[in-house]
PDB file of C-alpha atoms in Angstrom:
ATOM      1  CA  UNK W 108     -61.729  -8.973 -10.126  1.00 70.00           C
ATOM      2  CA  UNK W 109     -59.324  -6.631 -11.884  1.00 91.00           C
ATOM      3  CA  UNK W 110     -56.140  -8.120 -13.407  1.00 91.00           C
ATOM      4  CA  UNK W 111     -53.813  -5.952 -11.294  1.00 93.00           C
ATOM      5  CA  UNK W 112     -55.527  -7.172  -8.127  1.00 93.00           C
ATOM      6  CA  UNK W 113     -55.275 -10.799  -9.254  1.00 93.00           C
ATOM      7  CA  UNK W 114     -51.546 -10.382  -9.920  1.00 95.00           C
ATOM      8  CA  UNK W 115     -50.954  -8.838  -6.484  1.00 95.00           C
ATOM      9  CA  UNK W 116     -52.884 -11.585  -4.704  1.00 94.00           C
ATOM     10  CA  UNK W 117     -51.024 -14.296  -6.591  1.00 94.00           C
ATOM     11  CA  UNK W 118     -47.742 -12.533  -5.836  1.00 93.00           C
ATOM     12  CA  UNK W 119     -48.484 -12.442  -2.113  1.00 93.00           C
ATOM     13  CA  UNK W 120     -49.330 -16.140  -2.093  1.00 91.00           C
ATOM     14  CA  UNK W 121     -46.191 -17.184  -3.929  1.00 91.00           C
ATOM     15  CA  UNK W 122     -43.757 -14.784  -2.262  1.00 91.00           C
ATOM     16  CA  UNK W 123     -44.852 -15.593   1.301  1.00 90.00           C
ATOM     17  CA  UNK W 124     -43.996 -19.195   0.492  1.00 89.00           C
ATOM     18  CA  UNK W 125     -41.000 -19.055  -1.854  1.00 88.00           C
ATOM     19  CA  UNK W 126     -39.533 -15.570  -1.635  1.00 87.00           C
ATOM     20  CA  UNK W 127     -38.793 -12.959  -4.290  1.00 91.00           C
ATOM     21  CA  UNK W 128     -35.611 -14.319  -5.850  1.00 89.00           C
ATOM     22  CA  UNK W 129     -37.001 -17.838  -6.288  1.00 88.00           C
ATOM     23  CA  UNK W 130     -40.222 -16.620  -7.912  1.00 88.00           C
ATOM     24  CA  UNK W 131     -40.447 -15.924 -11.592  1.00 89.00           C
ATOM     25  CA  UNK W 132     -43.029 -13.694 -13.235  1.00 91.00           C
ATOM     26  CA  UNK W 133     -44.188 -16.707 -15.261  1.00 92.00           C
ATOM     27  CA  UNK W 134     -45.268 -18.546 -12.120  1.00 92.00           C
ATOM     28  CA  UNK W 135     -47.413 -15.619 -11.005  1.00 93.00           C
ATOM     29  CA  UNK W 136     -48.862 -15.186 -14.505  1.00 92.00           C
ATOM     30  CA  UNK W 137     -49.653 -18.905 -14.641  1.00 91.00           C
ATOM     31  CA  UNK W 138     -51.666 -18.699 -11.440  1.00 91.00           C
ATOM     32  CA  UNK W 139     -53.781 -15.877 -12.833  1.00 92.00           C
ATOM     33  CA  UNK W 140     -53.882 -16.931 -16.461  1.00 91.00           C
ATOM     34  CA  UNK W 141     -52.832 -13.619 -18.005  1.00 88.00           C
ATOM     35  CA  UNK W 142     -50.156 -12.850 -20.620  1.00 88.00           C
ATOM     36  CA  UNK W 143     -46.779 -11.350 -19.736  1.00 88.00           C
ATOM     37  CA  UNK W 144     -47.723  -8.045 -21.379  1.00 88.00           C
ATOM     38  CA  UNK W 145     -50.474  -7.563 -18.796  1.00 86.00           C
ATOM     39  CA  UNK W 146     -47.932  -7.804 -15.989  1.00 91.00           C
ATOM     40  CA  UNK W 147     -45.713  -5.118 -17.494  1.00 91.00           C
ATOM     41  CA  UNK W 148     -48.731  -2.953 -18.268  1.00 91.00           C
ATOM     42  CA  UNK W 149     -49.553  -2.774 -14.566  1.00 93.00           C
ATOM     43  CA  UNK W 150     -46.097  -2.850 -12.982  1.00 94.00           C
ATOM     44  CA  UNK W 151     -43.339  -2.024 -15.448  1.00 91.00           C
ATOM     45  CA  UNK W 152     -40.835  -4.332 -13.741  1.00 93.00           C
ATOM     46  CA  UNK W 153     -40.537  -7.065 -11.137  1.00 93.00           C
ATOM     47  CA  UNK W 154     -38.978  -4.453  -8.800  1.00 95.00           C
ATOM     48  CA  UNK W 155     -42.050  -2.196  -9.045  1.00 96.00           C
ATOM     49  CA  UNK W 156     -44.216  -5.258  -8.446  1.00 96.00           C
ATOM     50  CA  UNK W 157     -42.182  -6.119  -5.338  1.00 95.00           C
ATOM     51  CA  UNK W 158     -42.467  -2.589  -3.967  1.00 97.00           C
ATOM     52  CA  UNK W 159     -46.240  -2.686  -4.473  1.00 96.00           C
ATOM     53  CA  UNK W 160     -46.390  -6.030  -2.670  1.00 96.00           C
ATOM     54  CA  UNK W 161     -44.418  -4.647   0.287  1.00 96.00           C
ATOM     55  CA  UNK W 162     -46.836  -1.726   0.502  1.00 96.00           C
ATOM     56  CA  UNK W 163     -49.906  -3.938   0.242  1.00 94.00           C
ATOM     57  CA  UNK W 164     -48.689  -6.495   2.765  1.00 95.00           C
ATOM     58  CA  UNK W 165     -47.637  -3.764   5.194  1.00 95.00           C
ATOM     59  CA  UNK W 166     -51.110  -2.207   5.103  1.00 95.00           C
ATOM     60  CA  UNK W 167     -52.839  -5.601   5.353  1.00 94.00           C
ATOM     61  CA  UNK W 168     -50.724  -6.643   8.324  1.00 96.00           C
ATOM     62  CA  UNK W 169     -51.091  -3.269  10.070  1.00 97.00           C
ATOM     63  CA  UNK W 170     -54.870  -3.734   9.936  1.00 97.00           C
ATOM     64  CA  UNK W 171     -54.491  -7.213  11.380  1.00 97.00           C
ATOM     65  CA  UNK W 172     -52.323  -5.849  14.181  1.00 98.00           C
ATOM     66  CA  UNK W 173     -54.828  -3.095  14.913  1.00 98.00           C
ATOM     67  CA  UNK W 174     -57.666  -5.624  15.154  1.00 98.00           C
ATOM     68  CA  UNK W 175     -55.738  -7.336  17.933  1.00 98.00           C
ATOM     69  CA  UNK W 176     -53.618  -4.655  19.600  1.00 98.00           C
ATOM     70  CA  UNK W 177     -56.394  -2.050  19.764  1.00 97.00           C
ATOM     71  CA  UNK W 178     -59.134  -4.434  20.893  1.00 98.00           C
ATOM     72  CA  UNK W 179     -60.668  -2.707  23.940  1.00 96.00           C
ATOM     73  CA  UNK W 180     -62.386  -5.896  25.129  1.00 98.00           C
ATOM     74  CA  UNK W 181     -59.027  -7.454  26.110  1.00 98.00           C
ATOM     75  CA  UNK W 182     -56.268  -6.335  28.450  1.00 98.00           C
ATOM     76  CA  UNK W 183     -53.213  -5.032  26.565  1.00 98.00           C
ATOM     77  CA  UNK W 184     -51.112  -8.186  26.993  1.00 98.00           C
ATOM     78  CA  UNK W 185     -54.103 -10.369  26.131  1.00 98.00           C
ATOM     79  CA  UNK W 186     -54.318  -8.390  22.883  1.00 98.00           C
ATOM     80  CA  UNK W 187     -50.759  -9.368  22.051  1.00 98.00           C
ATOM     81  CA  UNK W 188     -51.470 -12.981  23.026  1.00 98.00           C
ATOM     82  CA  UNK W 189     -54.481 -12.856  20.700  1.00 98.00           C
ATOM     83  CA  UNK W 190     -52.276 -11.685  17.821  1.00 98.00           C
ATOM     84  CA  UNK W 191     -49.739 -14.448  18.516  1.00 98.00           C
ATOM     85  CA  UNK W 192     -52.483 -17.101  18.559  1.00 98.00           C
ATOM     86  CA  UNK W 193     -54.048 -15.779  15.349  1.00 97.00           C
ATOM     87  CA  UNK W 194     -50.706 -15.577  13.527  1.00 97.00           C
ATOM     88  CA  UNK W 195     -49.806 -19.088  14.677  1.00 98.00           C
ATOM     89  CA  UNK W 196     -53.173 -20.393  13.465  1.00 97.00           C
ATOM     90  CA  UNK W 197     -52.616 -18.623  10.133  1.00 96.00           C
ATOM     91  CA  UNK W 198     -49.266 -20.329   9.614  1.00 96.00           C
ATOM     92  CA  UNK W 199     -50.727 -23.702  10.609  1.00 97.00           C
ATOM     93  CA  UNK W 200     -53.553 -23.240   8.090  1.00 96.00           C
ATOM     94  CA  UNK W 201     -50.917 -23.255   5.325  1.00 94.00           C
ATOM     95  CA  UNK W 202     -48.938 -26.082   6.963  1.00 95.00           C
ATOM     96  CA  UNK W 203     -46.164 -23.630   7.907  1.00 95.00           C
ATOM     97  CA  UNK W 204     -45.192 -23.181   4.248  1.00 93.00           C
ATOM     98  CA  UNK W 205     -46.013 -19.465   4.246  1.00 91.00           C
ATOM     99  CA  UNK W 206     -44.346 -16.882   6.415  1.00 90.00           C
ATOM    100  CA  UNK W 207     -44.213 -13.122   6.631  1.00 92.00           C
ATOM    101  CA  UNK W 208     -43.556 -11.405   3.310  1.00 93.00           C
ATOM    102  CA  UNK W 209     -41.613  -8.595   5.007  1.00 94.00           C
ATOM    103  CA  UNK W 210     -39.462 -11.059   6.964  1.00 93.00           C
ATOM    104  CA  UNK W 211     -38.902 -13.214   3.873  1.00 91.00           C
ATOM    105  CA  UNK W 212     -37.773 -10.222   1.843  1.00 94.00           C
ATOM    106  CA  UNK W 213     -35.571  -8.980   4.669  1.00 93.00           C
ATOM    107  CA  UNK W 214     -33.757 -12.315   4.657  1.00 92.00           C
ATOM    108  CA  UNK W 215     -33.221 -12.006   0.911  1.00 92.00           C
ATOM    109  CA  UNK W 216     -32.051  -8.388   1.037  1.00 90.00           C
ATOM    110  CA  UNK W 217     -28.561  -9.155  -0.298  1.00 91.00           C
ATOM    111  CA  UNK W 218     -30.086 -10.338  -3.575  1.00 91.00           C
ATOM    112  CA  UNK W 219     -32.885  -7.760  -3.828  1.00 92.00           C
ATOM    113  CA  UNK W 220     -33.061  -4.279  -5.324  1.00 94.00           C
ATOM    114  CA  UNK W 221     -31.754  -1.674  -2.863  1.00 95.00           C
ATOM    115  CA  UNK W 222     -35.076   0.182  -3.187  1.00 95.00           C
ATOM    116  CA  UNK W 223     -36.662  -2.528  -1.008  1.00 96.00           C
ATOM    117  CA  UNK W 224     -34.477  -1.781   2.039  1.00 96.00           C
ATOM    118  CA  UNK W 225     -36.153   1.464   3.166  1.00 96.00           C
ATOM    119  CA  UNK W 226     -39.661   0.111   2.543  1.00 96.00           C
ATOM    120  CA  UNK W 227     -38.966  -3.001   4.582  1.00 97.00           C
ATOM    121  CA  UNK W 228     -37.429  -0.994   7.446  1.00 97.00           C
ATOM    122  CA  UNK W 229     -40.375   1.437   7.437  1.00 97.00           C
ATOM    123  CA  UNK W 230     -42.808  -1.466   7.610  1.00 97.00           C
ATOM    124  CA  UNK W 231     -41.069  -3.063  10.587  1.00 97.00           C
ATOM    125  CA  UNK W 232     -40.857   0.324  12.315  1.00 98.00           C
ATOM    126  CA  UNK W 233     -44.590   0.841  11.793  1.00 98.00           C
ATOM    127  CA  UNK W 234     -45.378  -2.545  13.327  1.00 98.00           C
ATOM    128  CA  UNK W 235     -43.027  -1.826  16.238  1.00 98.00           C
ATOM    129  CA  UNK W 236     -44.720   1.523  16.879  1.00 98.00           C
ATOM    130  CA  UNK W 237     -48.145  -0.144  16.956  1.00 98.00           C
ATOM    131  CA  UNK W 238     -46.903  -2.715  19.437  1.00 98.00           C
ATOM    132  CA  UNK W 239     -45.171  -0.042  21.558  1.00 98.00           C
ATOM    133  CA  UNK W 240     -48.547   1.708  21.971  1.00 98.00           C
ATOM    134  CA  UNK W 241     -50.088  -1.545  23.216  1.00 98.00           C
ATOM    135  CA  UNK W 242     -47.151  -2.185  25.561  1.00 98.00           C
ATOM    136  CA  UNK W 243     -47.463   1.373  26.875  1.00 98.00           C
ATOM    137  CA  UNK W 244     -51.100   0.640  27.679  1.00 97.00           C
ATOM    138  CA  UNK W 245     -49.919  -2.550  29.386  1.00 97.00           C
ATOM    139  CA  UNK W 246     -47.589  -0.392  31.504  1.00 96.00           C
ATOM    140  CA  UNK W 247     -50.472   1.846  32.523  1.00 96.00           C
ATOM    141  CA  UNK W 248     -52.515  -1.251  33.414  1.00 96.00           C
ATOM    142  CA  UNK W 249     -49.675  -2.630  35.552  1.00 96.00           C
ATOM    143  CA  UNK W 250     -49.028  -5.580  33.217  1.00 96.00           C
ATOM    144  CA  UNK W 251     -45.531  -4.346  32.299  1.00 96.00           C
ATOM    145  CA  UNK W 252     -42.997  -2.701  34.612  1.00 95.00           C
ATOM    146  CA  UNK W 253     -43.305   1.088  34.779  1.00 94.00           C
ATOM    147  CA  UNK W 254     -39.610   1.508  33.993  1.00 94.00           C
ATOM    148  CA  UNK W 255     -39.565  -0.826  30.969  1.00 95.00           C
ATOM    149  CA  UNK W 256     -38.606   0.709  27.630  1.00 97.00           C
ATOM    150  CA  UNK W 257     -41.685  -0.210  25.578  1.00 97.00           C
ATOM    151  CA  UNK W 258     -40.092   0.882  22.288  1.00 98.00           C
ATOM    152  CA  UNK W 259     -37.183  -1.468  22.917  1.00 98.00           C
ATOM    153  CA  UNK W 260     -39.539  -4.268  23.980  1.00 98.00           C
ATOM    154  CA  UNK W 261     -41.487  -3.804  20.743  1.00 98.00           C
ATOM    155  CA  UNK W 262     -38.250  -4.033  18.738  1.00 98.00           C
ATOM    156  CA  UNK W 263     -37.225  -7.175  20.645  1.00 98.00           C
ATOM    157  CA  UNK W 264     -40.625  -8.717  19.960  1.00 98.00           C
ATOM    158  CA  UNK W 265     -40.429  -8.185  16.198  1.00 98.00           C
ATOM    159  CA  UNK W 266     -36.812  -9.279  15.930  1.00 97.00           C
ATOM    160  CA  UNK W 267     -37.607 -12.469  17.819  1.00 98.00           C
ATOM    161  CA  UNK W 268     -40.994 -13.064  16.249  1.00 98.00           C
ATOM    162  CA  UNK W 269     -39.634 -12.889  12.708  1.00 97.00           C
ATOM    163  CA  UNK W 270     -36.920 -15.375  13.667  1.00 97.00           C
ATOM    164  CA  UNK W 271     -39.562 -17.655  15.156  1.00 98.00           C
ATOM    165  CA  UNK W 272     -41.623 -17.415  11.942  1.00 97.00           C
ATOM    166  CA  UNK W 273     -38.555 -18.424   9.919  1.00 95.00           C
ATOM    167  CA  UNK W 274     -37.892 -21.358  12.211  1.00 97.00           C
ATOM    168  CA  UNK W 275     -41.566 -22.409  12.152  1.00 97.00           C
ATOM    169  CA  UNK W 276     -41.375 -22.575   8.354  1.00 95.00           C
ATOM    170  CA  UNK W 277     -38.163 -24.573   8.569  1.00 95.00           C
ATOM    171  CA  UNK W 278     -39.547 -27.044  11.093  1.00 97.00           C
ATOM    172  CA  UNK W 279     -43.140 -26.905   9.805  1.00 97.00           C
ATOM    173  CA  UNK W 280     -44.234 -26.592  13.399  1.00 98.00           C
ATOM    174  CA  UNK W 281     -45.771 -24.052  15.768  1.00 98.00           C
ATOM    175  CA  UNK W 282     -43.176 -24.910  18.401  1.00 98.00           C
ATOM    176  CA  UNK W 283     -40.729 -22.056  17.572  1.00 98.00           C
ATOM    177  CA  UNK W 284     -43.579 -19.528  17.787  1.00 98.00           C
ATOM    178  CA  UNK W 285     -44.688 -20.969  21.113  1.00 98.00           C
ATOM    179  CA  UNK W 286     -41.146 -20.976  22.510  1.00 98.00           C
ATOM    180  CA  UNK W 287     -40.528 -17.370  21.526  1.00 98.00           C
ATOM    181  CA  UNK W 288     -43.920 -16.120  22.760  1.00 98.00           C
ATOM    182  CA  UNK W 289     -43.498 -17.986  26.048  1.00 98.00           C
ATOM    183  CA  UNK W 290     -40.063 -16.435  26.571  1.00 97.00           C
ATOM    184  CA  UNK W 291     -41.264 -12.947  25.630  1.00 98.00           C
ATOM    185  CA  UNK W 292     -44.274 -12.981  27.951  1.00 97.00           C
ATOM    186  CA  UNK W 293     -42.215 -14.522  30.780  1.00 96.00           C
ATOM    187  CA  UNK W 294     -39.635 -11.759  30.403  1.00 93.00           C
ATOM    188  CA  UNK W 295     -42.386  -9.146  30.753  1.00 92.00           C
ATOM    189  CA  UNK W 296     -43.609 -10.791  33.942  1.00 81.00           C
ATOM    190  CA  UNK W 297     -40.074 -11.021  35.324  1.00 66.00           C
ATOM    191  CA  UNK W 298     -39.320  -7.385  34.496  1.00 60.00           C
TER     192      UNK W 298
END
């Protein structure tokens, strides 16, 4: 595997657990066993590295969302339930030590380079748009009220979900994810 790829993978592992500010380049280099010069050859700075990680994680997660939210074998809301179950299982696999890179970085924004802000917002907006499409299909299928604002529901989901991911890391438990998902799906049924 190419050195750049190894550095990005190691960065994703460390940053989803510890965050950007708490992670030094040396820790990432130590995981891959390459000298500091190799890092700067590929990225130029920790900021460039962070921007590349945001891009990579955004694309990775969008594919994951599409696998669930565009799955024609499930009803639209079952697709979202499938995503929630898969994401919960993924956090449990790492004992709730890892969260969402985009959410982690958003929480650190006060200490991060300003260049991250637009990339993080664009990533969340992309995920919201993907979910809004699924919720629109749920409307057409009668699973969501015809007068519901699916764009707003998608925003509410991501705002709440990211908070639940943070709390799941804090508590090292799936309970916050379950509580949020239960509330979200109940609110759709009530609406």
